[in-house]
Short mmCIF file of N, CA and C in Angstrom, two decimals:
data_model
loop_
_atom_site.label_atom_id
_atom_site.label_comp_id
_atom_site.label_asym_id
_atom_site.label_seq_id
_atom_site.Cartn_x
_atom_site.Cartn_y
_atom_site.Cartn_z
N MET A 103 102.81 109.05 129.66
CA MET A 103 102.18 107.75 129.46
C MET A 103 101.04 107.84 128.45
N ALA A 104 100.28 108.95 128.53
CA ALA A 104 99.16 109.11 127.61
C ALA A 104 99.65 109.27 126.18
N ASN A 105 100.81 109.93 126.01
CA ASN A 105 101.36 110.09 124.67
C ASN A 105 101.75 108.76 124.06
N ILE A 106 102.28 107.88 124.87
CA ILE A 106 102.68 106.56 124.37
C ILE A 106 101.45 105.75 123.97
N VAL A 107 100.40 105.81 124.77
CA VAL A 107 99.17 105.09 124.44
C VAL A 107 98.56 105.65 123.16
N MET A 108 98.54 106.97 123.04
CA MET A 108 97.98 107.59 121.83
C MET A 108 98.81 107.25 120.61
N PHE A 109 100.15 107.24 120.77
CA PHE A 109 101.02 106.87 119.65
C PHE A 109 100.75 105.43 119.23
N CYS A 110 100.58 104.54 120.18
CA CYS A 110 100.31 103.13 119.85
C CYS A 110 98.98 102.99 119.11
N ILE A 111 97.98 103.73 119.55
CA ILE A 111 96.68 103.68 118.87
C ILE A 111 96.81 104.20 117.44
N LEU A 112 97.51 105.32 117.27
CA LEU A 112 97.69 105.88 115.93
C LEU A 112 98.53 104.95 115.05
N ALA A 113 99.54 104.31 115.65
CA ALA A 113 100.38 103.39 114.88
C ALA A 113 99.57 102.20 114.39
N VAL A 114 98.69 101.68 115.23
CA VAL A 114 97.85 100.55 114.83
C VAL A 114 96.89 100.97 113.72
N VAL A 115 96.31 102.17 113.85
CA VAL A 115 95.40 102.67 112.81
C VAL A 115 96.15 102.85 111.49
N ILE A 116 97.34 103.44 111.54
CA ILE A 116 98.12 103.68 110.32
C ILE A 116 98.52 102.37 109.67
N LEU A 117 99.09 101.46 110.45
CA LEU A 117 99.55 100.19 109.87
C LEU A 117 98.38 99.34 109.37
N GLY A 118 97.30 99.28 110.15
CA GLY A 118 96.14 98.52 109.71
C GLY A 118 95.52 99.07 108.45
N SER A 119 95.37 100.39 108.39
CA SER A 119 94.79 101.00 107.19
C SER A 119 95.71 100.87 105.99
N ALA A 120 97.02 100.95 106.20
CA ALA A 120 97.95 100.80 105.08
C ALA A 120 97.89 99.38 104.52
N ILE A 121 97.84 98.40 105.40
CA ILE A 121 97.75 97.00 104.94
C ILE A 121 96.44 96.76 104.21
N LEU A 122 95.35 97.28 104.76
CA LEU A 122 94.05 97.12 104.10
C LEU A 122 94.00 97.88 102.78
N SER A 123 94.70 99.01 102.70
CA SER A 123 94.70 99.79 101.47
C SER A 123 95.36 99.05 100.32
N VAL A 124 96.43 98.36 100.59
CA VAL A 124 97.12 97.65 99.51
C VAL A 124 96.59 96.26 99.28
N SER A 125 95.78 95.74 100.20
CA SER A 125 95.29 94.37 100.03
C SER A 125 93.83 94.28 99.59
N THR A 126 93.10 95.36 99.59
CA THR A 126 91.71 95.30 99.18
C THR A 126 91.59 95.23 97.66
N LYS A 127 90.50 94.67 97.19
CA LYS A 127 90.28 94.56 95.75
C LYS A 127 89.50 95.73 95.20
N SER A 128 88.81 96.46 96.05
CA SER A 128 88.02 97.61 95.62
C SER A 128 88.89 98.86 95.67
N ILE A 129 88.92 99.58 94.57
CA ILE A 129 89.78 100.76 94.49
C ILE A 129 89.24 101.90 95.34
N MET A 130 87.93 101.99 95.51
CA MET A 130 87.36 103.03 96.37
C MET A 130 87.67 102.75 97.84
N ARG A 131 87.66 101.49 98.23
CA ARG A 131 88.05 101.15 99.60
C ARG A 131 89.52 101.46 99.84
N ALA A 132 90.36 101.22 98.83
CA ALA A 132 91.78 101.53 98.95
C ALA A 132 91.98 103.03 99.16
N ALA A 133 91.24 103.85 98.44
CA ALA A 133 91.34 105.30 98.62
C ALA A 133 90.84 105.71 100.01
N THR A 134 89.81 105.06 100.50
CA THR A 134 89.29 105.37 101.84
C THR A 134 90.30 104.98 102.91
N PHE A 135 90.92 103.81 102.78
CA PHE A 135 91.94 103.40 103.75
C PHE A 135 93.16 104.32 103.67
N LEU A 136 93.49 104.81 102.47
CA LEU A 136 94.57 105.78 102.34
C LEU A 136 94.23 107.06 103.11
N LEU A 137 92.98 107.46 103.07
CA LEU A 137 92.54 108.63 103.81
C LEU A 137 92.75 108.42 105.31
N PHE A 138 92.45 107.22 105.82
CA PHE A 138 92.67 106.92 107.23
C PHE A 138 94.16 106.96 107.58
N VAL A 139 95.00 106.48 106.68
CA VAL A 139 96.45 106.54 106.91
C VAL A 139 96.90 107.99 107.04
N LEU A 140 96.42 108.83 106.13
CA LEU A 140 96.83 110.24 106.16
C LEU A 140 96.31 110.95 107.40
N PHE A 141 95.11 110.62 107.85
CA PHE A 141 94.62 111.19 109.10
C PHE A 141 95.44 110.71 110.29
N GLY A 142 95.87 109.46 110.28
CA GLY A 142 96.72 108.96 111.36
C GLY A 142 98.06 109.66 111.42
N VAL A 143 98.65 109.92 110.27
CA VAL A 143 99.92 110.66 110.23
C VAL A 143 99.70 112.08 110.76
N ALA A 144 98.59 112.70 110.40
CA ALA A 144 98.28 114.03 110.94
C ALA A 144 98.12 113.96 112.45
N GLY A 145 97.53 112.88 112.95
CA GLY A 145 97.41 112.71 114.40
C GLY A 145 98.76 112.63 115.08
N ILE A 146 99.72 111.98 114.44
CA ILE A 146 101.07 111.92 115.01
C ILE A 146 101.71 113.31 115.02
N TYR A 147 101.48 114.09 113.96
CA TYR A 147 101.99 115.46 113.96
C TYR A 147 101.38 116.26 115.11
N PHE A 148 100.09 116.12 115.32
CA PHE A 148 99.45 116.83 116.42
C PHE A 148 99.97 116.34 117.77
N LEU A 149 100.26 115.05 117.86
CA LEU A 149 100.80 114.49 119.10
C LEU A 149 102.18 115.07 119.41
N LEU A 150 102.94 115.39 118.37
CA LEU A 150 104.26 115.98 118.55
C LEU A 150 104.21 117.50 118.69
N ASP A 151 103.01 118.07 118.75
CA ASP A 151 102.77 119.52 118.85
C ASP A 151 103.25 120.28 117.62
N TYR A 152 103.24 119.63 116.47
CA TYR A 152 103.50 120.31 115.21
C TYR A 152 102.15 120.57 114.54
N THR A 153 101.44 121.56 115.07
CA THR A 153 100.08 121.79 114.60
C THR A 153 100.04 122.27 113.16
N PHE A 154 101.06 123.04 112.74
CA PHE A 154 101.09 123.50 111.35
C PHE A 154 101.20 122.32 110.40
N LEU A 155 102.11 121.40 110.68
CA LEU A 155 102.27 120.24 109.81
C LEU A 155 101.05 119.33 109.85
N GLY A 156 100.42 119.21 111.02
CA GLY A 156 99.20 118.41 111.11
C GLY A 156 98.07 119.00 110.30
N ALA A 157 97.92 120.32 110.40
CA ALA A 157 96.87 120.98 109.62
C ALA A 157 97.18 120.90 108.12
N ALA A 158 98.45 121.05 107.76
CA ALA A 158 98.82 120.92 106.35
C ALA A 158 98.59 119.50 105.85
N GLN A 159 98.86 118.52 106.68
CA GLN A 159 98.63 117.12 106.32
C GLN A 159 97.15 116.88 106.05
N ILE A 160 96.30 117.41 106.89
CA ILE A 160 94.86 117.20 106.71
C ILE A 160 94.36 117.96 105.49
N SER A 161 94.74 119.23 105.37
CA SER A 161 94.18 120.02 104.28
C SER A 161 94.74 119.66 102.92
N ILE A 162 96.05 119.42 102.84
CA ILE A 162 96.66 119.16 101.54
C ILE A 162 96.53 117.70 101.15
N TYR A 163 97.01 116.81 102.00
CA TYR A 163 97.05 115.40 101.61
C TYR A 163 95.71 114.72 101.81
N ALA A 164 95.18 114.77 103.03
CA ALA A 164 93.92 114.07 103.29
C ALA A 164 92.78 114.71 102.51
N GLY A 165 92.78 116.02 102.41
CA GLY A 165 91.71 116.69 101.69
C GLY A 165 91.93 116.74 100.20
N GLY A 166 93.06 117.28 99.79
CA GLY A 166 93.28 117.53 98.37
C GLY A 166 93.69 116.31 97.56
N ILE A 167 94.76 115.67 97.98
CA ILE A 167 95.30 114.57 97.19
C ILE A 167 94.33 113.39 97.14
N THR A 168 93.71 113.08 98.26
CA THR A 168 92.75 111.97 98.25
C THR A 168 91.55 112.29 97.37
N MET A 169 91.11 113.54 97.37
CA MET A 169 90.01 113.91 96.49
C MET A 169 90.42 113.82 95.02
N ILE A 170 91.66 114.16 94.71
CA ILE A 170 92.14 114.00 93.34
C ILE A 170 92.11 112.53 92.94
N TYR A 171 92.54 111.64 93.84
CA TYR A 171 92.48 110.21 93.55
C TYR A 171 91.04 109.76 93.31
N ILE A 172 90.13 110.22 94.16
CA ILE A 172 88.74 109.79 94.03
C ILE A 172 88.13 110.33 92.74
N PHE A 173 88.43 111.60 92.39
CA PHE A 173 87.94 112.14 91.12
C PHE A 173 88.52 111.37 89.94
N ALA A 174 89.79 111.01 90.02
CA ALA A 174 90.40 110.24 88.93
C ALA A 174 89.74 108.87 88.80
N ILE A 175 89.41 108.27 89.93
CA ILE A 175 88.72 106.97 89.89
C ILE A 175 87.34 107.13 89.27
N GLN A 176 86.64 108.21 89.63
CA GLN A 176 85.30 108.44 89.10
C GLN A 176 85.32 108.80 87.61
N LEU A 177 86.42 109.41 87.15
CA LEU A 177 86.51 109.78 85.74
C LEU A 177 86.69 108.57 84.84
N VAL A 178 87.30 107.53 85.37
CA VAL A 178 87.47 106.31 84.58
C VAL A 178 86.10 105.67 84.41
N SER A 179 85.82 105.17 83.23
CA SER A 179 84.49 104.61 82.98
C SER A 179 84.26 103.37 83.83
N LYS A 180 83.01 103.15 84.17
CA LYS A 180 82.66 102.01 85.01
C LYS A 180 82.90 100.69 84.28
N ARG A 181 82.79 100.71 82.96
CA ARG A 181 83.05 99.48 82.21
C ARG A 181 84.51 99.05 82.33
N THR A 182 85.39 100.02 82.46
CA THR A 182 86.81 99.69 82.61
C THR A 182 87.08 99.06 83.97
N LEU A 183 86.40 99.56 85.01
CA LEU A 183 86.66 99.08 86.35
C LEU A 183 85.87 97.83 86.73
N GLN A 184 84.78 97.50 86.02
CA GLN A 184 83.92 96.41 86.44
C GLN A 184 84.62 95.06 86.41
N GLY A 185 85.29 94.75 85.34
CA GLY A 185 85.92 93.45 85.24
C GLY A 185 87.34 93.43 85.78
N LEU A 186 87.74 94.48 86.49
CA LEU A 186 89.12 94.61 86.93
C LEU A 186 89.30 93.96 88.29
N THR A 187 89.81 92.76 88.30
CA THR A 187 90.19 92.09 89.54
C THR A 187 91.55 91.48 89.33
N GLU A 188 92.31 91.45 90.39
CA GLU A 188 93.65 90.91 90.30
C GLU A 188 93.81 89.83 91.35
N ARG A 189 94.26 88.71 90.93
CA ARG A 189 94.52 87.60 91.84
C ARG A 189 95.98 87.64 92.25
N LEU A 190 96.22 87.47 93.53
CA LEU A 190 97.59 87.45 94.01
C LEU A 190 98.15 86.04 93.84
N ARG A 191 99.19 85.95 93.05
CA ARG A 191 99.85 84.67 92.89
C ARG A 191 100.96 84.56 93.91
N GLY A 192 101.34 83.34 94.20
CA GLY A 192 102.38 83.10 95.20
C GLY A 192 103.70 83.74 94.84
N SER A 193 104.04 83.75 93.55
CA SER A 193 105.33 84.31 93.16
C SER A 193 105.35 85.82 93.38
N LYS A 194 104.22 86.49 93.15
CA LYS A 194 104.18 87.94 93.39
C LYS A 194 104.27 88.26 94.87
N VAL A 195 103.63 87.46 95.70
CA VAL A 195 103.68 87.68 97.15
C VAL A 195 105.10 87.47 97.65
N VAL A 196 105.75 86.40 97.19
CA VAL A 196 107.13 86.13 97.62
C VAL A 196 108.06 87.24 97.14
N ALA A 197 107.90 87.69 95.90
CA ALA A 197 108.75 88.76 95.37
C ALA A 197 108.52 90.06 96.14
N GLY A 198 107.28 90.36 96.48
CA GLY A 198 106.98 91.57 97.24
C GLY A 198 107.57 91.53 98.64
N CYS A 199 107.42 90.38 99.30
CA CYS A 199 107.98 90.23 100.65
C CYS A 199 109.51 90.29 100.62
N LEU A 200 110.11 89.69 99.60
CA LEU A 200 111.56 89.71 99.48
C LEU A 200 112.07 91.13 99.22
N SER A 201 111.40 91.87 98.35
CA SER A 201 111.84 93.24 98.08
C SER A 201 111.63 94.14 99.30
N ALA A 202 110.56 93.92 100.07
CA ALA A 202 110.35 94.69 101.30
C ALA A 202 111.43 94.38 102.33
N LEU A 203 111.82 93.11 102.42
CA LEU A 203 112.88 92.72 103.35
C LEU A 203 114.22 93.33 102.95
N VAL A 204 114.51 93.33 101.64
CA VAL A 204 115.76 93.94 101.16
C VAL A 204 115.76 95.43 101.46
N GLY A 205 114.63 96.10 101.26
CA GLY A 205 114.53 97.52 101.57
C GLY A 205 114.74 97.81 103.04
N CYS A 206 114.15 96.99 103.91
CA CYS A 206 114.32 97.18 105.36
C CYS A 206 115.76 96.97 105.78
N VAL A 207 116.41 95.96 105.21
CA VAL A 207 117.81 95.70 105.53
C VAL A 207 118.69 96.86 105.07
N MET A 208 118.39 97.41 103.89
CA MET A 208 119.18 98.55 103.40
C MET A 208 119.00 99.78 104.30
N VAL A 209 117.78 100.06 104.72
CA VAL A 209 117.53 101.20 105.60
C VAL A 209 118.23 100.99 106.94
N LEU A 210 118.15 99.79 107.49
CA LEU A 210 118.82 99.49 108.76
C LEU A 210 120.33 99.61 108.62
N PHE A 211 120.89 99.13 107.51
CA PHE A 211 122.33 99.23 107.28
C PHE A 211 122.78 100.68 107.20
N ILE A 212 122.04 101.50 106.46
CA ILE A 212 122.39 102.92 106.34
C ILE A 212 122.23 103.62 107.68
N PHE A 213 121.20 103.27 108.41
CA PHE A 213 120.95 103.86 109.73
C PHE A 213 122.10 103.56 110.68
N LEU A 214 122.56 102.32 110.70
CA LEU A 214 123.64 101.94 111.61
C LEU A 214 125.00 102.43 111.11
N LYS A 215 125.21 102.43 109.82
CA LYS A 215 126.50 102.86 109.27
C LYS A 215 126.76 104.33 109.51
N ASN A 216 125.74 105.15 109.34
CA ASN A 216 125.91 106.60 109.51
C ASN A 216 125.70 107.07 110.93
N GLU A 217 125.41 106.17 111.82
CA GLU A 217 125.25 106.45 113.25
C GLU A 217 124.25 107.57 113.52
N PHE A 218 123.07 107.43 112.91
CA PHE A 218 122.02 108.42 113.14
C PHE A 218 121.57 108.43 114.60
N TYR A 219 121.66 107.28 115.24
CA TYR A 219 121.19 107.19 116.62
C TYR A 219 122.06 107.99 117.56
N SER A 220 123.35 108.18 117.26
CA SER A 220 124.21 108.97 118.15
C SER A 220 124.15 110.46 117.82
N VAL A 221 123.72 110.79 116.60
CA VAL A 221 123.62 112.19 116.20
C VAL A 221 122.36 112.83 116.77
N ALA A 222 121.32 112.04 116.88
CA ALA A 222 120.04 112.57 117.36
C ALA A 222 120.18 113.06 118.79
N ILE A 223 119.74 114.29 119.01
CA ILE A 223 119.82 114.89 120.35
C ILE A 223 118.45 114.77 120.98
N PRO A 224 118.31 113.99 122.03
CA PRO A 224 116.99 113.85 122.65
C PRO A 224 116.55 115.15 123.33
N ASN A 225 115.26 115.36 123.35
CA ASN A 225 114.62 116.50 124.00
C ASN A 225 115.00 117.84 123.37
N LYS A 226 115.46 117.84 122.14
CA LYS A 226 115.72 119.11 121.45
C LYS A 226 114.61 119.30 120.43
N GLU A 227 113.82 120.34 120.62
CA GLU A 227 112.71 120.61 119.73
C GLU A 227 113.09 121.66 118.70
N VAL A 228 112.56 121.50 117.51
CA VAL A 228 112.78 122.48 116.46
C VAL A 228 111.63 123.48 116.51
N PRO A 229 111.94 124.77 116.60
CA PRO A 229 110.86 125.76 116.66
C PRO A 229 110.06 125.79 115.36
N MET A 230 108.80 126.17 115.47
CA MET A 230 107.92 126.16 114.31
C MET A 230 108.32 127.20 113.27
N ASP A 231 108.91 128.31 113.68
CA ASP A 231 109.32 129.30 112.69
C ASP A 231 110.48 128.80 111.84
N VAL A 232 111.33 127.95 112.41
CA VAL A 232 112.42 127.35 111.62
C VAL A 232 111.84 126.39 110.58
N ILE A 233 110.85 125.60 110.98
CA ILE A 233 110.21 124.68 110.04
C ILE A 233 109.50 125.46 108.93
N GLY A 234 108.79 126.51 109.30
CA GLY A 234 108.09 127.32 108.29
C GLY A 234 109.05 128.00 107.32
N ASN A 235 110.14 128.55 107.84
CA ASN A 235 111.12 129.19 106.96
C ASN A 235 111.81 128.17 106.06
N THR A 236 112.04 126.97 106.57
CA THR A 236 112.66 125.93 105.75
C THR A 236 111.71 125.46 104.65
N LEU A 237 110.45 125.30 104.97
CA LEU A 237 109.49 124.83 103.97
C LEU A 237 109.21 125.87 102.91
N MET A 238 109.16 127.13 103.27
CA MET A 238 108.76 128.16 102.33
C MET A 238 109.89 129.08 101.89
N GLY A 239 111.13 128.77 102.25
CA GLY A 239 112.26 129.61 101.86
C GLY A 239 112.80 129.21 100.49
N SER A 240 113.55 130.12 99.89
CA SER A 240 114.11 129.86 98.56
C SER A 240 115.63 129.77 98.58
N GLU A 241 116.22 129.71 99.74
CA GLU A 241 117.67 129.60 99.85
C GLU A 241 118.09 128.13 99.71
N LYS A 242 119.37 127.88 99.90
CA LYS A 242 119.88 126.51 99.82
C LYS A 242 119.28 125.69 100.96
N TYR A 243 118.90 124.44 100.67
CA TYR A 243 118.27 123.51 101.62
C TYR A 243 116.90 123.99 102.09
N GLN A 244 116.21 124.74 101.26
CA GLN A 244 114.84 125.13 101.56
C GLN A 244 113.95 124.64 100.43
N TYR A 245 112.65 124.54 100.65
CA TYR A 245 111.82 123.68 99.82
C TYR A 245 110.72 124.34 99.04
N VAL A 246 110.74 125.64 98.79
CA VAL A 246 109.64 126.24 98.05
C VAL A 246 109.66 125.81 96.58
N LEU A 247 110.83 125.64 96.00
CA LEU A 247 110.92 125.23 94.59
C LEU A 247 110.38 123.82 94.37
N PRO A 248 110.72 122.82 95.21
CA PRO A 248 110.09 121.50 95.03
C PRO A 248 108.57 121.53 95.19
N PHE A 249 108.05 122.38 96.10
CA PHE A 249 106.61 122.51 96.23
C PHE A 249 105.98 123.03 94.95
N GLU A 250 106.64 123.99 94.31
CA GLU A 250 106.12 124.52 93.06
C GLU A 250 106.16 123.47 91.96
N PHE A 251 107.23 122.69 91.88
CA PHE A 251 107.31 121.62 90.89
C PHE A 251 106.21 120.58 91.11
N ILE A 252 105.95 120.26 92.36
CA ILE A 252 104.90 119.29 92.66
C ILE A 252 103.54 119.84 92.26
N SER A 253 103.29 121.11 92.49
CA SER A 253 101.99 121.67 92.11
C SER A 253 101.81 121.67 90.60
N VAL A 254 102.87 121.97 89.85
CA VAL A 254 102.78 121.92 88.39
C VAL A 254 102.57 120.47 87.92
N PHE A 255 103.26 119.54 88.57
CA PHE A 255 103.09 118.13 88.23
C PHE A 255 101.66 117.66 88.49
N LEU A 256 101.08 118.02 89.63
CA LEU A 256 99.70 117.64 89.92
C LEU A 256 98.72 118.27 88.94
N LEU A 257 98.98 119.51 88.54
CA LEU A 257 98.13 120.15 87.54
C LEU A 257 98.22 119.40 86.21
N ALA A 258 99.43 118.99 85.83
CA ALA A 258 99.58 118.20 84.59
C ALA A 258 98.86 116.86 84.70
N CYS A 259 98.88 116.25 85.87
CA CYS A 259 98.15 114.98 86.06
C CYS A 259 96.65 115.18 85.94
N ILE A 260 96.14 116.25 86.50
CA ILE A 260 94.70 116.52 86.40
C ILE A 260 94.30 116.75 84.95
N ILE A 261 95.09 117.55 84.23
CA ILE A 261 94.78 117.81 82.82
C ILE A 261 94.88 116.52 82.01
N GLY A 262 95.89 115.70 82.30
CA GLY A 262 96.01 114.41 81.61
C GLY A 262 94.84 113.50 81.89
N GLY A 263 94.36 113.48 83.13
CA GLY A 263 93.20 112.67 83.46
C GLY A 263 91.94 113.13 82.75
N ILE A 264 91.78 114.44 82.63
CA ILE A 264 90.62 114.98 81.91
C ILE A 264 90.70 114.62 80.43
N VAL A 265 91.90 114.74 79.85
CA VAL A 265 92.06 114.43 78.42
C VAL A 265 91.82 112.95 78.17
N ILE A 266 92.30 112.09 79.04
CA ILE A 266 92.11 110.65 78.86
C ILE A 266 90.65 110.27 79.02
N SER A 267 89.96 110.90 79.98
CA SER A 267 88.57 110.50 80.24
C SER A 267 87.59 111.11 79.25
N ARG A 268 88.02 112.06 78.48
CA ARG A 268 87.14 112.71 77.52
C ARG A 268 86.72 111.74 76.44
N LYS A 269 85.47 111.75 76.11
CA LYS A 269 84.96 110.87 75.05
C LYS A 269 85.20 111.51 73.71
N ASP A 270 85.75 110.73 72.79
CA ASP A 270 85.96 111.23 71.44
C ASP A 270 84.64 111.23 70.69
N LYS A 271 84.39 112.30 69.93
CA LYS A 271 83.14 112.40 69.20
C LYS A 271 83.35 112.06 67.76
#
């Protein structure tokens, strides 16, 4: 019962912060709400007793990626951000809601068509060593190579941000 209550609290925090993150006009507030979303996801990992994934979520995403976003925001000149406001027009809201609805219908259709609900085995836990070997292995269906590509991509983004923010003399 306590797990269900904790999951509901984390779900409300995640959904509320996600909605506030995309609806706020201040970019620093959006980054802060994104941080709350990432902490909530880490809380769900801890609730599922996946402490490695929860710790990785906090250290990599909540710590690292959010700080990269904040540094990128700070690197942009204040003159660029001062007059930056966006008004939501009705057509954009309708288009966004319509595309979200189409996406949800597609996910539901794929979920029901492939019968994921009958494949899932309840009360079967995946051991942590299997998750660790899958994340850091180099065999087929293992993910060390995508992690390396992502790290190179993030490094290229940081270098690009520094080059863009540099003042020409």
